[in-house]
Amino acid sequence: MKDPIIRIENVSKQFGTLKALDGVTNQIQRGEVVVIIGPSGSGKSTLLRTLNGLETVSEGNVYIDGVNIVDTRVNINKLRSKVGMVFQHFNLFRHKTALDNIIMPQTVVLNRKRKEAEDVARKLLEKVGIPEKAGNYPDQLSGGQQQRVAIARSLAMHPKIMLFDEATSALDPETVGGVLQLMKDLATEGMTMVVVTHEMGFAREVADRVIFMDGGQILEEATPDEFFDRPKNSRTITFLSQIL
Amino acid sequence: MAVKLMGGMLEMADIVLAKIQITINLMPFLMQGLLMTFKVSILAILFGSLLGFVLGVVRTLGYRPLTAIIGIYLHIFRGTPYLVQLYIIYFVFPSFGVGFLNFDSFTAAIVSLSLYTSSYVTEITTAAIYAIPRGQEEAARSCGMSKAEALIYVVLPQSLKMMIPPMASIYVVIIKSTAILSIIGISELTRQGEVAILRMPGDIMFVYGLIATMYFIYCYPVLRFAKWAEGAFGSIGSVQDQES
Ligand SMILES: Nc1ncnc2c1ncn2[C@@H]1O[C@H](COP(=O)(O)OP(=O)(O)OP(=O)(O)O)[C@@H](O)[C@H]1O
Ligand SMILES: [Mg+2]
């Protein structure tokens, strides 16, 4: 019953002389939750960013829902709206209120009417638990609240895939849990998710599969239990011993 | 003694009355000059801003040849005195024998001053665009916006606000630069003042004082606005980068 929504084929990414990704091949199934872990500079962010075209690849192919986004003839803007991304630093539009952050991309990209977009936005603010913050600007929100708005903004585009790049790394410890819970709920609803995180508890509990990267390569992948309890690769073992 | 004092005071009163008389007589003439200064500076700031804004935006798009051409343009206009630029446009261009380069003095003034202004505005625009954290554009593009949409809906609205204080300062620079136009016979404020001095050479100091006051009355509100705007919108130099 394989139904890959993401197919990464032999992808390499060169920054000058540095090989940030080195022949990465992987498939992610519809509804699967994949957690990527690995040391700093191992290429996790770069891999994630190639999945929504923020980073072009030097070699290889990336298929999203059957479309090769490396193919320059494909208009990847529309496609990109199907791949939501949540950033470590939230990146809310600083000149827009929380509500308008969620409305604006809908009206610009999906040509929704403002009224319709606002209904969607208010429902999503409700869903992420901060309906009362609709009128606040980003600098009037806590980190956790900003990240909730950012997640709502992505969800408003009805993405098929959500990418999370250390979504909780910049948050105060007491707000991390709420955002993780939100991500957990999304997973439960069947969203396909690729999550870069240092939250091993989340990985163990929510992931269907854990991928370990180092030096731009995938060195090991396994179910969370397998991965954490019986890691095979020596570098995985070293890494896990450092962080656990 | 008392008589002498009385005499002195009368003399003073005579002088003051005389100066008031000069001021009243000269005012219509100088006002014409101020009006011309106003007209030239407004047109230059208008055309110069439009041109400079477009060049500044194009410069950030990353098309190598265009960036290089704009770079040369900036070197030429920022690396040479405005006076020389004015001479070339007014005295040298007509000798090329190309019809439309045969500017009358007013056109030459507007064209040269606009080009000069645009070189400043280009720099301001570029700086204001680069001052916006990359994450803003990346978030916009992750929502499916094209490069142009990200620029129009996310980056530029934030940049424009930051451009207001430096633009006001440039406006003052341009107002003061219009004094140079007297050498090609534009009847702006300085020129009118010089003509007035020819008629009443005994009052050089006083007439120049009048002119300076009139420039000040024009520039001061703009300067005050610049100062206020800096408080309200921040300056490009002090903008915080979210991305640390
Ligand atoms: N735009 C860029 N230009 C040059 N080098 C880059 C660029 N982006 C990333 N790199 C380099 O590519 C390598 C992989 O970076 P990447 O951000 O993917 O690592 P990461 O696994 O996400 O690390 P971290 O856990 O610190 O976020 C690093 O060595 C990084 O310095
Ligand atoms: Mg990273």
Coordinates of C-alpha atoms in Angstrom, one line a residue, chain A:
Chain A
M1 CA 0.0 0.0 0.0
K2 CA 2.8 2.4 -0.9
D3 CA 1.6 5.9 -2.0
P4 CA 4.6 8.2 -1.9
I5 CA 3.6 11.9 -1.9
I6 CA 7.3 12.9 -1.8
R7 CA 10.0 11.2 -3.8
I8 CA 13.6 12.4 -3.4
E9 CA 15.9 10.9 -6.0
N10 CA 19.7 11.2 -5.6
V11 CA 19.5 14.8 -4.6
S12 CA 22.7 16.8 -4.1
K13 CA 23.1 20.4 -3.2
Q14 CA 26.4 22.3 -3.6
F15 CA 27.1 25.6 -1.9
G16 CA 30.4 26.6 -3.6
T17 CA 32.7 23.8 -2.6
L18 CA 30.5 22.6 0.3
K19 CA 28.3 19.7 -0.4
A20 CA 25.2 20.4 1.8
L21 CA 23.3 17.4 0.4
D22 CA 25.1 14.4 -1.0
G23 CA 23.0 11.9 -3.0
V24 CA 19.9 11.8 -0.8
T25 CA 17.2 9.4 -1.9
N26 CA 14.0 8.8 0.0
Q27 CA 10.3 8.4 -0.3
I28 CA 7.6 9.8 2.1
Q29 CA 4.2 8.3 2.1
R30 CA 0.9 10.1 2.2
G31 CA 0.0 10.7 5.8
E32 CA 3.4 9.7 7.1
V33 CA 5.2 11.7 9.8
V34 CA 8.9 11.7 9.3
V35 CA 11.3 13.2 11.8
I36 CA 14.8 14.2 10.7
I37 CA 17.5 14.6 13.2
G38 CA 21.2 15.1 13.0
P39 CA 24.0 17.4 14.1
S40 CA 24.2 21.1 13.2
G41 CA 25.2 21.6 9.6
S42 CA 24.3 18.1 8.5
G43 CA 21.9 19.4 5.8
K44 CA 18.5 19.0 7.5
S45 CA 17.3 22.5 6.7
T46 CA 18.6 22.3 3.2
L47 CA 16.8 19.1 2.6
L48 CA 13.6 20.5 3.9
R49 CA 14.0 23.7 1.8
T50 CA 14.5 21.7 -1.4
L51 CA 11.1 20.1 -0.8
N52 CA 9.3 23.3 -1.3
G53 CA 11.7 24.8 -3.8
L54 CA 13.2 27.5 -1.5
E55 CA 16.5 25.8 -2.4
T56 CA 17.2 24.6 -5.9
V57 CA 19.1 21.3 -6.2
S58 CA 22.4 20.8 -8.0
E59 CA 21.6 17.3 -9.0
G60 CA 18.8 14.8 -8.8
N61 CA 15.0 15.1 -8.8
V62 CA 12.3 15.9 -6.3
Y63 CA 8.7 14.7 -7.0
I64 CA 5.9 16.3 -5.0
D65 CA 2.6 14.5 -5.7
G66 CA 4.0 13.1 -8.9
V67 CA 5.3 16.5 -10.2
N68 CA 9.0 17.0 -10.6
I69 CA 9.7 20.4 -9.1
V70 CA 13.3 20.4 -10.3
D71 CA 11.8 20.6 -13.9
T72 CA 12.1 24.4 -14.7
R73 CA 9.0 24.2 -16.9
V74 CA 6.8 23.5 -13.9
N75 CA 5.4 26.6 -12.2
I76 CA 6.3 25.7 -8.6
N77 CA 4.6 28.7 -7.0
K78 CA 1.1 27.1 -7.0
L79 CA 2.7 23.8 -6.1
R80 CA 4.6 25.4 -3.2
S81 CA 1.3 26.5 -1.6
K82 CA 0.5 22.8 -1.3
V83 CA 3.7 22.4 0.8
G84 CA 3.4 24.5 4.0
M85 CA 6.5 25.4 5.9
V86 CA 7.0 26.5 9.5
F87 CA 10.2 28.2 10.4
Q88 CA 12.3 28.4 13.6
H89 CA 11.9 32.2 13.7
F90 CA 8.2 32.2 12.7
N91 CA 8.7 34.8 10.0
L92 CA 5.2 36.3 10.4
F93 CA 4.7 39.3 8.1
R94 CA 5.6 42.1 10.5
H95 CA 3.4 44.7 8.9
K96 CA 0.2 42.6 9.2
T97 CA -1.9 41.6 12.2
A98 CA -2.2 37.9 13.1
L99 CA -5.5 37.7 11.2
D100 CA -4.1 39.5 8.1
N101 CA -1.1 37.2 8.1
I102 CA -3.5 34.4 7.6
I103 CA -5.8 36.2 5.2
M104 CA -3.3 37.8 2.8
P105 CA -1.7 34.7 1.3
Q106 CA -5.1 33.3 0.6
T107 CA -6.3 36.3 -1.3
V108 CA -3.0 36.7 -3.2
V109 CA -2.3 33.0 -4.0
L110 CA -5.7 31.3 -4.0
N111 CA -7.7 34.4 -5.1
R112 CA -10.1 33.9 -2.3
K113 CA -12.5 36.7 -1.5
R114 CA -11.5 38.6 1.6
K115 CA -14.7 37.5 3.5
E116 CA -14.1 33.9 2.7
A117 CA -10.4 34.2 3.6
E118 CA -11.3 35.9 6.9
D119 CA -13.7 33.1 7.8
V120 CA -10.9 30.5 7.2
A121 CA -8.5 32.6 9.2
R122 CA -10.8 33.0 12.2
K123 CA -11.5 29.3 12.3
L124 CA -7.8 28.5 12.2
L125 CA -7.0 31.0 14.9
E126 CA -9.6 29.1 16.9
K127 CA -8.0 25.8 16.1
V128 CA -4.5 27.0 17.2
G129 CA -6.0 28.3 20.4
I130 CA -5.6 32.1 20.1
P131 CA -8.7 33.6 18.6
E132 CA -8.4 36.6 20.9
K133 CA -5.1 37.6 19.3
A134 CA -6.5 38.2 15.8
G135 CA -5.8 42.0 15.9
N136 CA -2.3 41.8 17.4
Y137 CA 0.8 42.5 15.3
P138 CA 3.6 39.9 15.5
D139 CA 5.7 42.1 17.9
Q140 CA 2.7 42.1 20.2
L141 CA 2.7 38.3 20.4
S142 CA 4.8 35.8 22.4
G143 CA 7.0 33.4 20.5
G144 CA 4.6 30.6 21.0
Q145 CA 1.7 32.7 19.8
Q146 CA 3.6 33.8 16.8
Q147 CA 4.4 30.2 15.9
R148 CA 0.7 29.3 16.3
V149 CA -0.2 32.0 13.8
A150 CA 2.5 30.8 11.5
I151 CA 1.1 27.3 11.5
A152 CA -2.4 28.7 10.9
R153 CA -1.1 30.7 8.0
S154 CA 0.3 27.6 6.4
L155 CA -2.8 25.6 7.1
A156 CA -5.0 28.2 5.4
M157 CA -3.5 27.2 2.1
H158 CA -4.8 23.7 2.6
P159 CA -1.4 22.1 2.2
K160 CA -1.0 18.4 1.5
I161 CA 2.4 18.4 3.2
M162 CA 3.7 20.4 6.2
L163 CA 7.4 21.0 6.8
F164 CA 8.6 22.1 10.2
D165 CA 12.2 23.3 10.6
E166 CA 13.0 23.4 14.3
A167 CA 9.6 25.0 14.9
T168 CA 10.0 24.9 18.7
S169 CA 13.8 25.7 19.0
A170 CA 13.3 29.4 19.5
L171 CA 10.5 29.1 22.1
D172 CA 10.5 29.4 25.8
P173 CA 10.4 26.0 27.5
E174 CA 6.9 26.5 28.8
T175 CA 5.4 27.3 25.4
V176 CA 7.1 24.4 23.6
G177 CA 4.6 21.9 24.8
G178 CA 1.6 23.7 23.3
V179 CA 3.1 24.0 19.9
L180 CA 4.2 20.3 19.9
Q181 CA 0.7 19.4 20.9
L182 CA -0.6 21.3 17.9
M183 CA 1.8 19.4 15.6
K184 CA 0.7 16.2 17.2
D185 CA -3.0 17.0 16.5
L186 CA -2.1 17.7 12.9
A187 CA -0.4 14.3 12.6
T188 CA -3.4 12.7 14.1
E189 CA -5.6 14.3 11.5
G190 CA -3.5 12.6 8.8
M191 CA -1.3 15.4 7.6
T192 CA 1.9 14.4 5.9
M193 CA 4.7 15.9 7.9
V194 CA 8.4 16.3 7.7
V195 CA 9.8 17.6 10.9
V196 CA 13.3 18.7 11.8
T197 CA 13.5 18.8 15.6
H198 CA 15.6 18.3 18.6
E199 CA 12.5 17.1 20.6
M200 CA 13.2 13.4 20.9
G201 CA 10.1 12.9 22.9
F202 CA 8.0 14.1 20.0
A203 CA 10.0 11.9 17.6
R204 CA 9.4 8.8 19.7
E205 CA 5.8 9.5 20.2
V206 CA 4.6 10.9 16.9
A207 CA 7.0 9.9 14.2
D208 CA 6.3 7.0 11.9
R209 CA 9.9 7.0 10.9
V210 CA 13.1 8.8 12.1
I211 CA 15.8 9.7 9.7
F212 CA 19.4 10.5 10.9
M213 CA 21.5 12.8 8.7
D214 CA 25.1 13.7 8.8
G215 CA 27.4 15.3 6.2
G216 CA 24.5 15.8 3.8
Q217 CA 23.6 12.1 3.7
I218 CA 20.9 9.9 5.2
L219 CA 22.9 7.5 7.4
E220 CA 20.1 5.7 9.1
E221 CA 16.3 5.5 9.1
A222 CA 14.0 3.4 11.2
T223 CA 10.8 3.3 13.2
P224 CA 11.3 5.4 16.4
D225 CA 11.5 2.4 18.7
E226 CA 14.1 0.7 16.5
F227 CA 15.9 4.0 16.0
F228 CA 16.2 5.0 19.6
D229 CA 16.5 1.6 21.2
R230 CA 18.7 -0.2 18.7
P231 CA 20.5 2.3 16.5
K232 CA 22.9 0.7 14.1
N233 CA 25.1 3.4 12.6
S234 CA 28.1 4.3 14.8
R235 CA 27.5 8.1 14.2
T236 CA 23.9 7.7 15.1
I237 CA 24.9 6.1 18.4
T238 CA 27.4 8.9 19.1
F239 CA 24.9 11.5 18.3
L240 CA 22.2 9.9 20.4
S241 CA 24.6 9.5 23.3
Q242 CA 25.3 13.2 23.2
I243 CA 21.8 14.5 23.2
L244 CA 19.9 11.9 25.4

